[in-house]
mmCIF file of C-alpha atoms and ligand atoms in Angstrom:
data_model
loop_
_atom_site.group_PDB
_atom_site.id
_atom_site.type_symbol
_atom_site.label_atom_id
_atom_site.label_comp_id
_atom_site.label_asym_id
_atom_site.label_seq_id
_atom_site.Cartn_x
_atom_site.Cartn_y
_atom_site.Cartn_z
ATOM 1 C CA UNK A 1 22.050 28.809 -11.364
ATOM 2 C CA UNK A 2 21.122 25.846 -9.264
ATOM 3 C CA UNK A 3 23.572 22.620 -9.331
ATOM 4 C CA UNK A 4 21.541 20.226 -9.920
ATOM 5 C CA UNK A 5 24.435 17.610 -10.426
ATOM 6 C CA UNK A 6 25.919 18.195 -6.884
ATOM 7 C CA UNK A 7 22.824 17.810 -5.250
ATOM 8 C CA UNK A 8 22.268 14.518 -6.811
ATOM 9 C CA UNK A 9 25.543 13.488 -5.830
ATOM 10 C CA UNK A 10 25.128 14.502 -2.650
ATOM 11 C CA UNK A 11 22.046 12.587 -2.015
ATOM 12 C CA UNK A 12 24.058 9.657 -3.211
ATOM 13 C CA UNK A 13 26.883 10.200 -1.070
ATOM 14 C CA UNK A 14 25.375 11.561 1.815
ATOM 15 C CA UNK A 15 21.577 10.002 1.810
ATOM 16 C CA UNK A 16 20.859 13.543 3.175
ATOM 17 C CA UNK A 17 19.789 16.727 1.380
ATOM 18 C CA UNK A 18 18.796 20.733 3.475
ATOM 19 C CA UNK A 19 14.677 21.448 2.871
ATOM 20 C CA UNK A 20 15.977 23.446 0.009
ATOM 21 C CA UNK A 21 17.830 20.835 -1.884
ATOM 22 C CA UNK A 22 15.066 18.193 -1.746
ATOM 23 C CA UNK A 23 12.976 20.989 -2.911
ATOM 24 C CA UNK A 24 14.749 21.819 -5.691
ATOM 25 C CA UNK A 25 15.356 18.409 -6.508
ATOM 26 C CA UNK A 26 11.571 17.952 -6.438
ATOM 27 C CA UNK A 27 10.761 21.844 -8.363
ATOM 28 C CA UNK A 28 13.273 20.718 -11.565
ATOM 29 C CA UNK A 29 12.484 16.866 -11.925
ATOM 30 C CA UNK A 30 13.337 15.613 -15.137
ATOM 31 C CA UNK A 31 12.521 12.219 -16.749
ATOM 32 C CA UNK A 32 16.077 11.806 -16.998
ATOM 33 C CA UNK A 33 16.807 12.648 -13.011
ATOM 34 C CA UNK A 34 13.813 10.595 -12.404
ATOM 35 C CA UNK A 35 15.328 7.731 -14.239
ATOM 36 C CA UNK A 36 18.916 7.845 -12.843
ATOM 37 C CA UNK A 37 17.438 7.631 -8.932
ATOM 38 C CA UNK A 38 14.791 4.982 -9.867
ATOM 39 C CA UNK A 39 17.859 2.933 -11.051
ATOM 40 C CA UNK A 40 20.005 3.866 -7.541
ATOM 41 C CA UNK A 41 17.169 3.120 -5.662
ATOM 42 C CA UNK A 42 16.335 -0.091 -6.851
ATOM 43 C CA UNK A 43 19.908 -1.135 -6.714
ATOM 44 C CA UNK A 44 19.957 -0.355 -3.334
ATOM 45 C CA UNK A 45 16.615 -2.357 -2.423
ATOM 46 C CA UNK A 46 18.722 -5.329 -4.235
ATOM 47 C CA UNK A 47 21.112 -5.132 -1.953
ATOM 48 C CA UNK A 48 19.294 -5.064 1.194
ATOM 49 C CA UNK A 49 15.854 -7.136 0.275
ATOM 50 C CA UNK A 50 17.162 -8.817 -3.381
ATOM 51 C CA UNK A 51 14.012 -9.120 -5.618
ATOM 52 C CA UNK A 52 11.953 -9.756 -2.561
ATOM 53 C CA UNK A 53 8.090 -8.441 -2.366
ATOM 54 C CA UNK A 54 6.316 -8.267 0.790
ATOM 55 C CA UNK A 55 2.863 -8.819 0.985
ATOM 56 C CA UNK A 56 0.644 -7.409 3.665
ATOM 57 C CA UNK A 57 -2.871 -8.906 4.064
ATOM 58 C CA UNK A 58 -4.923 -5.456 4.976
ATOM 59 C CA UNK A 59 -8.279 -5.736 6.878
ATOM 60 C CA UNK A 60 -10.220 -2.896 7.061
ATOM 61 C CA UNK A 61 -11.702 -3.336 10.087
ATOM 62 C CA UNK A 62 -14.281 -0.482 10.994
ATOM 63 C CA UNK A 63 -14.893 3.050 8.873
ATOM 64 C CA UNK A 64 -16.374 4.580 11.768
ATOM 65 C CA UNK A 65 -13.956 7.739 13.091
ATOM 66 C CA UNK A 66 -14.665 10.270 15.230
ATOM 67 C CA UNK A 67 -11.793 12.395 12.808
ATOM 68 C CA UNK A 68 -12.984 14.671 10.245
ATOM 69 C CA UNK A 69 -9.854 14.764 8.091
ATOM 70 C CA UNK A 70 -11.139 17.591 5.203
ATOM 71 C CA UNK A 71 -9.567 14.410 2.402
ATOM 72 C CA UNK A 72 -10.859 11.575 3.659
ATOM 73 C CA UNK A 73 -14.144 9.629 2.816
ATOM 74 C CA UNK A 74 -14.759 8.184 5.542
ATOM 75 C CA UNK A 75 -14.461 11.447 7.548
ATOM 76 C CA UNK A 76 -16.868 11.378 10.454
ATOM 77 C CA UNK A 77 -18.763 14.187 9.272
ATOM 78 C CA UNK A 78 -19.916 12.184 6.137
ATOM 79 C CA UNK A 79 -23.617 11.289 6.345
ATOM 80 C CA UNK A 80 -23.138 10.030 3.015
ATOM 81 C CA UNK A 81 -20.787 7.037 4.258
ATOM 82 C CA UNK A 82 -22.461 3.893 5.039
ATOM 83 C CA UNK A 83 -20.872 2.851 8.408
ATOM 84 C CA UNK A 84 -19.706 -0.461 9.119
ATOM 85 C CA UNK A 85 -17.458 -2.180 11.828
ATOM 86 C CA UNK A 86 -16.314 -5.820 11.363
ATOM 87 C CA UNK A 87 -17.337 -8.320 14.286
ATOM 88 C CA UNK A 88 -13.705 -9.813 15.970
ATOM 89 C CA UNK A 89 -14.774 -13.458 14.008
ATOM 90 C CA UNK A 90 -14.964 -11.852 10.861
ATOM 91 C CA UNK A 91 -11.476 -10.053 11.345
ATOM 92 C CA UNK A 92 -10.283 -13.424 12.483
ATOM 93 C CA UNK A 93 -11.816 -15.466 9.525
ATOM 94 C CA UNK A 94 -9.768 -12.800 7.466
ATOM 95 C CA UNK A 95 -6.885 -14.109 8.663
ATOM 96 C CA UNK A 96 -7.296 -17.742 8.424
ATOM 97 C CA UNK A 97 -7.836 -17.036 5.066
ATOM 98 C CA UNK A 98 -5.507 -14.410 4.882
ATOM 99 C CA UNK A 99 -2.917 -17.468 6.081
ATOM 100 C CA UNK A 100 -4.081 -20.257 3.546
ATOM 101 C CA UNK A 101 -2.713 -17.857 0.607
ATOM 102 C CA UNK A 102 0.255 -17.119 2.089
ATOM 103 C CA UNK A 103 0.093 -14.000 4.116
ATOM 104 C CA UNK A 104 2.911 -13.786 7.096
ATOM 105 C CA UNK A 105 1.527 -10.050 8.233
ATOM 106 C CA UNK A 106 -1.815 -8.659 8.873
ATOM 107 C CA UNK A 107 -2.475 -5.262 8.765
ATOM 108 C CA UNK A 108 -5.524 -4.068 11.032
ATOM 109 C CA UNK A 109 -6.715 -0.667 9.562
ATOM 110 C CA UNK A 110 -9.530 1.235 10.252
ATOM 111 C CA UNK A 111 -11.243 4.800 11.322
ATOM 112 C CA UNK A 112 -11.033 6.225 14.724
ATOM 113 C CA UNK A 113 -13.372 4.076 16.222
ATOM 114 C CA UNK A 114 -14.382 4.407 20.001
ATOM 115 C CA UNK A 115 -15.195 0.461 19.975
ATOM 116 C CA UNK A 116 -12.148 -0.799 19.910
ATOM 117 C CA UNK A 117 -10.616 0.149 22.779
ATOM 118 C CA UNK A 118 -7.195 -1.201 24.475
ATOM 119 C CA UNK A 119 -9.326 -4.611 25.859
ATOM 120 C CA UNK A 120 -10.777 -5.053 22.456
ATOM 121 C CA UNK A 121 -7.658 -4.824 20.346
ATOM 122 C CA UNK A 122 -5.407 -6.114 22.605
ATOM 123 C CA UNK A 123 -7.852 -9.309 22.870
ATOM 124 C CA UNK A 124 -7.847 -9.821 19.099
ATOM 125 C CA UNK A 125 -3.749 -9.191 18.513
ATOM 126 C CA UNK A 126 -3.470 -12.033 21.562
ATOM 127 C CA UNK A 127 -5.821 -14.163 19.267
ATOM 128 C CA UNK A 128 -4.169 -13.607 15.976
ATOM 129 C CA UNK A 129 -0.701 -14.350 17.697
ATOM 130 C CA UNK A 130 -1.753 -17.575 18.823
ATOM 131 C CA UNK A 131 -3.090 -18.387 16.076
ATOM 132 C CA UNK A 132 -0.686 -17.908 13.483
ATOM 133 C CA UNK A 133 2.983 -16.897 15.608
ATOM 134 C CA UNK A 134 4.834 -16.683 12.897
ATOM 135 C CA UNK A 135 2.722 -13.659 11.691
ATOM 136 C CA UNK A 136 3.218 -10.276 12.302
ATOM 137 C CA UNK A 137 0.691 -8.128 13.185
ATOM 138 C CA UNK A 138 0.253 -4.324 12.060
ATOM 139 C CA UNK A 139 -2.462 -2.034 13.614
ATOM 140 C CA UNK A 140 -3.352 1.320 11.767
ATOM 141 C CA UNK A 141 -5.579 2.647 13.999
ATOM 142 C CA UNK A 142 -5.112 6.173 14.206
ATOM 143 C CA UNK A 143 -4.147 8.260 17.367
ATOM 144 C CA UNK A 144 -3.980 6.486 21.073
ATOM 145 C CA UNK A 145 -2.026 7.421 23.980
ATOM 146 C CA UNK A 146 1.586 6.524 24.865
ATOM 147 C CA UNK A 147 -0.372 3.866 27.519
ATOM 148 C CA UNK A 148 -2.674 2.325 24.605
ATOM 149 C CA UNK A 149 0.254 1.911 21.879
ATOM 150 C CA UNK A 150 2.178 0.233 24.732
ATOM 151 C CA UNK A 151 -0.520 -1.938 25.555
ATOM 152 C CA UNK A 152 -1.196 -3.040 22.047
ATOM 153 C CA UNK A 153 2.819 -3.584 21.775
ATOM 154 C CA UNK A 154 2.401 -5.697 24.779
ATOM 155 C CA UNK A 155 -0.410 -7.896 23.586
ATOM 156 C CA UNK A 156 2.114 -8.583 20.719
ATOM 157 C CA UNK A 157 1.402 -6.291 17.581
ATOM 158 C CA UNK A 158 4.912 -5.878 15.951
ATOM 159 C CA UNK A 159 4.058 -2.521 13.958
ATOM 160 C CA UNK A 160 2.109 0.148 13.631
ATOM 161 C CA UNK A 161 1.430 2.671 10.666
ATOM 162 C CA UNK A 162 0.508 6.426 11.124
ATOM 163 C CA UNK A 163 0.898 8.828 8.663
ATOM 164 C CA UNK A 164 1.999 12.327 9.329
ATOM 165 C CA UNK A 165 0.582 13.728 6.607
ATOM 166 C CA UNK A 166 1.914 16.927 6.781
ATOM 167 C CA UNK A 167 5.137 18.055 9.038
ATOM 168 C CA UNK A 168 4.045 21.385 7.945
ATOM 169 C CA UNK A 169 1.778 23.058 10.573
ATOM 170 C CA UNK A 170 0.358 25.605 8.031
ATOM 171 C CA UNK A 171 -0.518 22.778 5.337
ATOM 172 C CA UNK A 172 -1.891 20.292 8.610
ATOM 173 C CA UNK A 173 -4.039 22.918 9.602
ATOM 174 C CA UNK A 174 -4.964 23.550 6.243
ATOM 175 C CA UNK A 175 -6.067 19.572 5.794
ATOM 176 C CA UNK A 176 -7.507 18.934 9.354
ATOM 177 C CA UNK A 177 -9.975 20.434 11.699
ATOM 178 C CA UNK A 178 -8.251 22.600 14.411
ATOM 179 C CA UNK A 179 -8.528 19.602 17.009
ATOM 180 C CA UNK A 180 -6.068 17.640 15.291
ATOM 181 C CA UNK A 181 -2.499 18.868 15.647
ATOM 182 C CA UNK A 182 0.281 17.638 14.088
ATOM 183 C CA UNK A 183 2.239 18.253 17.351
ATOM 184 C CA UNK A 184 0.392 14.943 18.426
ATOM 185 C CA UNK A 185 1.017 13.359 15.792
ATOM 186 C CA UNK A 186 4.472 13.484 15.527
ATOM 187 C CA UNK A 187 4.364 12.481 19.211
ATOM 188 C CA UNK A 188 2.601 9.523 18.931
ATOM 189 C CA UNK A 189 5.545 8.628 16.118
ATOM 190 C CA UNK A 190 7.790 9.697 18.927
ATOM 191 C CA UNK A 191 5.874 7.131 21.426
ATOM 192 C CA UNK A 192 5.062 4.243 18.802
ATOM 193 C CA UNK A 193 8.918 4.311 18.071
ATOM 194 C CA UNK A 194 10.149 4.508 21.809
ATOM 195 C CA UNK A 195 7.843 1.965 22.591
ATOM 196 C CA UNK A 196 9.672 -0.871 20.002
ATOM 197 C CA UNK A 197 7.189 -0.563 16.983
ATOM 198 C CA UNK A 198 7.977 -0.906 13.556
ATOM 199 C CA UNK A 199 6.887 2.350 13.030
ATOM 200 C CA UNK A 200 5.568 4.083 9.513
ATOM 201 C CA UNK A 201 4.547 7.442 8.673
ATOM 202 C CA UNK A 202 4.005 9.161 5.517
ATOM 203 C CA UNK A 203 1.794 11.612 3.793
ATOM 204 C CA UNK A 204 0.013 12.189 0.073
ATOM 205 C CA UNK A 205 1.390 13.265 -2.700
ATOM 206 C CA UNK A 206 -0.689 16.541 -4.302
ATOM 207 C CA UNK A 207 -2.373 17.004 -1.350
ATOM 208 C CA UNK A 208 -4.724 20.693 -1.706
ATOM 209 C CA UNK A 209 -2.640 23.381 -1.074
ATOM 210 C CA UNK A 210 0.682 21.250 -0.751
ATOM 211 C CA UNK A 211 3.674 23.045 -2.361
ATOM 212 C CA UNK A 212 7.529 21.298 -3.760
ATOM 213 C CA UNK A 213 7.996 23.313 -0.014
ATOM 214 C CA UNK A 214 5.984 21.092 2.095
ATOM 215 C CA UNK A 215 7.045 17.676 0.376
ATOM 216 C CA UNK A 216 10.937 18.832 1.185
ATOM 217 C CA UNK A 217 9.551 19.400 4.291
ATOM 218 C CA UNK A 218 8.186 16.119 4.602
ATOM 219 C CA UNK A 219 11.497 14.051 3.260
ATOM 220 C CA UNK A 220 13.318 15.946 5.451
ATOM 221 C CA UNK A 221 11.381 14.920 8.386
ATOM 222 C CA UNK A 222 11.451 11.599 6.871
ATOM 223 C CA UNK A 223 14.954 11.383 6.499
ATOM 224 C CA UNK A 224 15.612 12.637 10.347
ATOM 225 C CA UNK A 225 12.748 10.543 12.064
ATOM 226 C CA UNK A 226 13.703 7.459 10.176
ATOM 227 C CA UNK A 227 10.570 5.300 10.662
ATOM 228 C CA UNK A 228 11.181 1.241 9.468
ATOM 229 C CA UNK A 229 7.895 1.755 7.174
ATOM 230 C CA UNK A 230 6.988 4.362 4.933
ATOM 231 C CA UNK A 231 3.794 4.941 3.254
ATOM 232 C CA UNK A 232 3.339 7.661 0.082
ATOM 233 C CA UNK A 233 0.842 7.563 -2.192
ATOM 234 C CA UNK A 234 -1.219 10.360 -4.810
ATOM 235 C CA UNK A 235 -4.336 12.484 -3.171
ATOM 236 C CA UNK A 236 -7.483 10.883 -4.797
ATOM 237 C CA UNK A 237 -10.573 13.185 -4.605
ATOM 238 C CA UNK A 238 -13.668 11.885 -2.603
ATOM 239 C CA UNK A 239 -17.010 13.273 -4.087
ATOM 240 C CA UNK A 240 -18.001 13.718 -0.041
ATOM 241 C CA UNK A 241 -14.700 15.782 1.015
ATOM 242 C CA UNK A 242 -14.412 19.941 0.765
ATOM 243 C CA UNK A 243 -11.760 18.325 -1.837
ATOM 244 C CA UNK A 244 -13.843 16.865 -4.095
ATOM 245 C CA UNK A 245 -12.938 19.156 -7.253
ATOM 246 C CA UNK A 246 -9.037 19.418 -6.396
ATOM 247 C CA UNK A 247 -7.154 16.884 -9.072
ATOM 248 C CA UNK A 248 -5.291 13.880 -8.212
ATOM 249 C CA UNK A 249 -2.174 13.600 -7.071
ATOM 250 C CA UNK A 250 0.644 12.961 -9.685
ATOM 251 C CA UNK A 251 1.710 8.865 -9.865
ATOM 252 C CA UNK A 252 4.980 10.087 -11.339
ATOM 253 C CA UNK A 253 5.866 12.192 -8.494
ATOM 254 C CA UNK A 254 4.792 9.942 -6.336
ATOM 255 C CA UNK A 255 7.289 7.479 -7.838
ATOM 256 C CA UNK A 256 9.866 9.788 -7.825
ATOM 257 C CA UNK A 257 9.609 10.054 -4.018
ATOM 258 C CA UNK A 258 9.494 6.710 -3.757
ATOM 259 C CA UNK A 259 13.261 6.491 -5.125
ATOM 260 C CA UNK A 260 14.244 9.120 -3.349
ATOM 261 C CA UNK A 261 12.928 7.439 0.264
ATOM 262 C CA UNK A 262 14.866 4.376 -1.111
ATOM 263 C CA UNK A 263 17.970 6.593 -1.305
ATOM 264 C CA UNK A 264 17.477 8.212 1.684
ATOM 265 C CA UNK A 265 16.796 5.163 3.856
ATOM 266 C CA UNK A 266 17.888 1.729 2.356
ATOM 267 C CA UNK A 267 16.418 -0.595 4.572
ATOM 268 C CA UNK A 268 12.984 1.094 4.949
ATOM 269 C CA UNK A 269 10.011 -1.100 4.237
ATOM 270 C CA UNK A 270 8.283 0.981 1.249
ATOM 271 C CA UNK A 271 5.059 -0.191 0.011
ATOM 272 C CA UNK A 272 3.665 0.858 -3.428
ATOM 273 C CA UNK A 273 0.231 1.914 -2.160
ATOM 274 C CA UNK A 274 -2.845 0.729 -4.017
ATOM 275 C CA UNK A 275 -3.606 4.589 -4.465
ATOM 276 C CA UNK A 276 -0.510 4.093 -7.175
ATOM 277 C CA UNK A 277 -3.136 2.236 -9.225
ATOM 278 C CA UNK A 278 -6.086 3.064 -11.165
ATOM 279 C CA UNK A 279 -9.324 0.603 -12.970
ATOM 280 C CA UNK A 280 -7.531 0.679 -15.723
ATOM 281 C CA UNK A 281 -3.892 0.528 -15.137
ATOM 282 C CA UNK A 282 -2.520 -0.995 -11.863
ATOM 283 C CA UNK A 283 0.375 1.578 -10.622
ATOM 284 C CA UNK A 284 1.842 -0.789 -8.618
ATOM 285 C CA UNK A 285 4.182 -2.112 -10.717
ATOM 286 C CA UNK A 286 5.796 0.849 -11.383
ATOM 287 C CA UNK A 287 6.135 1.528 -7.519
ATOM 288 C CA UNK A 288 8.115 -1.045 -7.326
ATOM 289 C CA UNK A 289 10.374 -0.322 -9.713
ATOM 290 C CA UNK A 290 11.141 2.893 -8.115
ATOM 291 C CA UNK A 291 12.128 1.345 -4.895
ATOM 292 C CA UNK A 292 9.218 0.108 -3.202
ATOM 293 C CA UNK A 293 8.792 -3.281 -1.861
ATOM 294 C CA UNK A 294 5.497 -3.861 -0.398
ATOM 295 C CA UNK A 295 2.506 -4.855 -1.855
ATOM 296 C CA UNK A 296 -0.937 -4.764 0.235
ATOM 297 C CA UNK A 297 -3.561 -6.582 -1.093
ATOM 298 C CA UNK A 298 -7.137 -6.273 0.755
ATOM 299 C CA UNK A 299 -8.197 -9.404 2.757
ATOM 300 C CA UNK A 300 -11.180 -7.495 3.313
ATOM 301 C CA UNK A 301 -14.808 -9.384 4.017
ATOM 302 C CA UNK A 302 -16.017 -8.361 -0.418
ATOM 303 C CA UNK A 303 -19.001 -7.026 1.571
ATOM 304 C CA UNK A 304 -17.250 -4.060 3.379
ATOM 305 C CA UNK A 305 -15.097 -3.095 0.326
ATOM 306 C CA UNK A 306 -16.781 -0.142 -1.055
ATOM 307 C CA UNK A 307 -17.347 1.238 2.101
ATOM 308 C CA UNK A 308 -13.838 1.812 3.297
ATOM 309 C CA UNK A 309 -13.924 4.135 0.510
ATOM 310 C CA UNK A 310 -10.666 6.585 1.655
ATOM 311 C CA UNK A 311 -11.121 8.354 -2.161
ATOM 312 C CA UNK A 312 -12.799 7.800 -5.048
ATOM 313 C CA UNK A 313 -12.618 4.430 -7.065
ATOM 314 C CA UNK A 314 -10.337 2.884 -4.861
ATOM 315 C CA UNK A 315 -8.921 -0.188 -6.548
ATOM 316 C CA UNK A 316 -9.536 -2.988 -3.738
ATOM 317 C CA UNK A 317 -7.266 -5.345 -5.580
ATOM 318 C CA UNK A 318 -8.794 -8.196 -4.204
ATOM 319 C CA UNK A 319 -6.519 -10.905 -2.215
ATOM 320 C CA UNK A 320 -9.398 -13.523 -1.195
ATOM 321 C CA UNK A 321 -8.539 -15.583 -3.556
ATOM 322 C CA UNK A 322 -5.566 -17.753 -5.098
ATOM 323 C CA UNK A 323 -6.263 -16.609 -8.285
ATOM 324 C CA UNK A 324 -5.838 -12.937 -7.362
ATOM 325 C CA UNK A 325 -2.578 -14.304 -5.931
ATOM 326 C CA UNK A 326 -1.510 -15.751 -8.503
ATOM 327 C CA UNK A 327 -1.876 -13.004 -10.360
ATOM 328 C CA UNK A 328 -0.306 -10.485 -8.634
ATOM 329 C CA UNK A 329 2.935 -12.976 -8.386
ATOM 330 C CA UNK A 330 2.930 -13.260 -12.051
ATOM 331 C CA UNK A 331 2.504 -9.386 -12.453
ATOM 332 C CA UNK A 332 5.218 -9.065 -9.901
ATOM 333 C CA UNK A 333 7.847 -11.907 -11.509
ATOM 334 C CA UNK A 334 7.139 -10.305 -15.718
ATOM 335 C CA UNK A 335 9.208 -7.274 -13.893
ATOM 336 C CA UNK A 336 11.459 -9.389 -12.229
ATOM 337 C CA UNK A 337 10.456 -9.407 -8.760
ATOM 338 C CA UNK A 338 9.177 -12.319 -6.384
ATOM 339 C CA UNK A 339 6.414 -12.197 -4.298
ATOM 340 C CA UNK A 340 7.277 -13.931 -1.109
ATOM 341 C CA UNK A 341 5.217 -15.647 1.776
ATOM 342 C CA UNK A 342 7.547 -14.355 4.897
ATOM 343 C CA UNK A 343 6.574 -11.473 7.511
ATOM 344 C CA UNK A 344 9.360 -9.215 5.779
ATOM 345 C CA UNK A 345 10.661 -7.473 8.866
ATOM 346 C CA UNK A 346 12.792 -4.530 8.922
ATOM 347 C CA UNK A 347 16.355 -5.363 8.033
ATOM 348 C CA UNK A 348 18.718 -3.425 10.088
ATOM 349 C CA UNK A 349 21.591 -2.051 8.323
HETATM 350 N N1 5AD B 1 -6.505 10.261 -1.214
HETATM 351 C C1 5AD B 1 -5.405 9.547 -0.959
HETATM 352 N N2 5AD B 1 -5.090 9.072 0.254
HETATM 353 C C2 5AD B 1 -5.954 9.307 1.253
HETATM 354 N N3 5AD B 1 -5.918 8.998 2.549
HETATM 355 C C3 5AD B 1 -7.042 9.462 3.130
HETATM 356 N N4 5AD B 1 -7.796 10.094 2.245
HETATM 357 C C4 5AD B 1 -7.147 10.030 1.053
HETATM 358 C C5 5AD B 1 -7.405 10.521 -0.246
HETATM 359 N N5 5AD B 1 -8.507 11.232 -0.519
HETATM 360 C C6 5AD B 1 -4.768 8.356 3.160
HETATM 361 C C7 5AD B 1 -4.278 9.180 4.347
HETATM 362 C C8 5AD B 1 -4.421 8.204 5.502
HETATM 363 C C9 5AD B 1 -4.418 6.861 4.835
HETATM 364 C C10 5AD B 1 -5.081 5.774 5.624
HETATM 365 O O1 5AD B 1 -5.118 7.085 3.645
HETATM 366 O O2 5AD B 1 -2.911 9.554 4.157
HETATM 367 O O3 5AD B 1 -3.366 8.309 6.439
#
């Protein structure tokens, strides 16, 4: 008989759990469990960030990648993908508007692409500092070396997001072609993190072939590596990907992670990925509630939208305007939350 009861206490007492407990907690979820850590791990957000939303102005800047990550749509081995990279003005006329509606963080995202190198990036962070210092500046960029990530650190980017995606070497091997290791990954976390980054990793939730296993595995990981930002979101199937009939990942467990992140590390910046929402019904609400507080609208050019197409009917919430703005502020404040123009840095605690 497995005590559920302790290990919920536990994870409230302790914010730790062993592989096992996290994946039992995960293998015997109830709405009920589900509901008591949602309310924990909002009450815990309250006390560190109060009601506060982050927003994060996200610029896809180039779907070009010499990766061929077996889930992704913009996989290099994709013919089907139309390619695209966007020119430094247009990334910087992204954020100028970006900064009209009230953005304090940009978040530079984009494929593997050989073009920007060190000079190129480090020239366009220098830019967007001088622009607009009281921004911060993200890069998602993939994999670089320890000398890159401190280069781009140097040139002032504050952050930096890489996903794990799997701490599991049987289920990243399973996801990736055997040139990508998760060995490097984890040590370009190491580096991003030694180097002063805001650092975020993370992984999807129903990704093929994951098990309850591999997501304790992942928390766990999570728990011990401790990264300021955190990003977890559902596996959406891309028609071009070996993928394309596995289902979609579960928003529910997905939110239930959420809560338990939360739990596990108060202060961590959590955002309720867009991959939370659907057409029809926009997810990221209910991220929220479960202990997220980020929200990344796209500041992408509306040209290049569709073609940073990660899965299938991506939602690109749309951020170019103050109406979408507005919106989202008065989506936010009907569940009690407030959308806030500040860079929403890591709070220390
Ligand atoms: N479904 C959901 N998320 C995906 N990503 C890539 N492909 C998919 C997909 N099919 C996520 C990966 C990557 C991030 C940029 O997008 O976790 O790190």
């Amino acid at each position: 008989m497995i005590d559920l009861k302790n290990i919920i206490e536990k994870l409230l007492r302790e914010r730790s759990l062993s592989v096992e407990e996290y994946e039992q907690l995960i293998e015997h979820r109830t709405p009920e469990i589900q509901e008591l850590l949602r309310c924990e791990a909002d009450k815990i957000r309250k006390t560190i960030y109060g009601n506060k939303v982050y927003i994060r102005g996200l610029i896809e800047v180039s779907n070009i990648c010499k990766n061929n990550c077996y889930y992704c749509g913009i996989r290099g081995e994709n013919t089907n993908c139309q390619r695209y990279r966007l020119t430094a003005d247009e990334i910087l006329e992204c954020c100028d508007k970006g900064y009209e509606l009230g953005f304090r963080t940009f978040v530079m995202q984009g494929g593997e692409d050989g073009f920007f190198t060190d000079e190129v990036m480090c020239d366009l962070v220098r830019e967007i500092k001088s622009r607009y210092p009281d921004c911060a500046v993200t890069l998602s960029l993939g994999e670089r070396s320890y000398e890159s990530y401190k280069r781009l650190y140097n040139a002032g980017a504050d952050r930096y997001l890489l996903r794990h995606e799997a701490v599991s070497s049987q289920l990243y091997g399973r996801l990736h072609p055997k040139e990508m290791k998760i060995e490097n990954r984890l040590q370009c976390l190491e580096n991003l993190k030694k180097i002063g980054f805001q650092t975020g990793c993370g992984f999807m939730v129903g990704a093929p072939h994951q098990t309850a296993r591999h997501i304790a595995e992942d928390l766990k990981f999570i728990e011990n590596f401790k990264p300021q930002m955190c990003g977890i979101g559902p596996f959406i199937p891309h028609k071009d990907t070996t993928f394309k009939d596995y289902p979609k990942g579960s928003a529910e467990l997905t939110c239930f992670l959420l809560s338990i992140v939360r739990i596990v590390l108060p202060s961590v910046l959590l955002p309720a990925t867009t991959a939370l929402g659907t057409a029809e019904n926009d997810g990221r609400e209910r991220g929220i509630l479960s202990g997220a507080n980020v929200v990344m609208p796209n500041l992408s050019p509306e040209s290049v939208r569709a073609k940073y197409a990660l899965y299938d009917n991506k939602i690109s919430t749309g951020a170019e305007s103050a109406q979408h703005i507005a919106e989202l502020k008065a989506k936010m404040a009907r569940i009690g939350y407030d959308v806030v123009c500040d860079r929403g840095d890591y709070v220390e605690k």
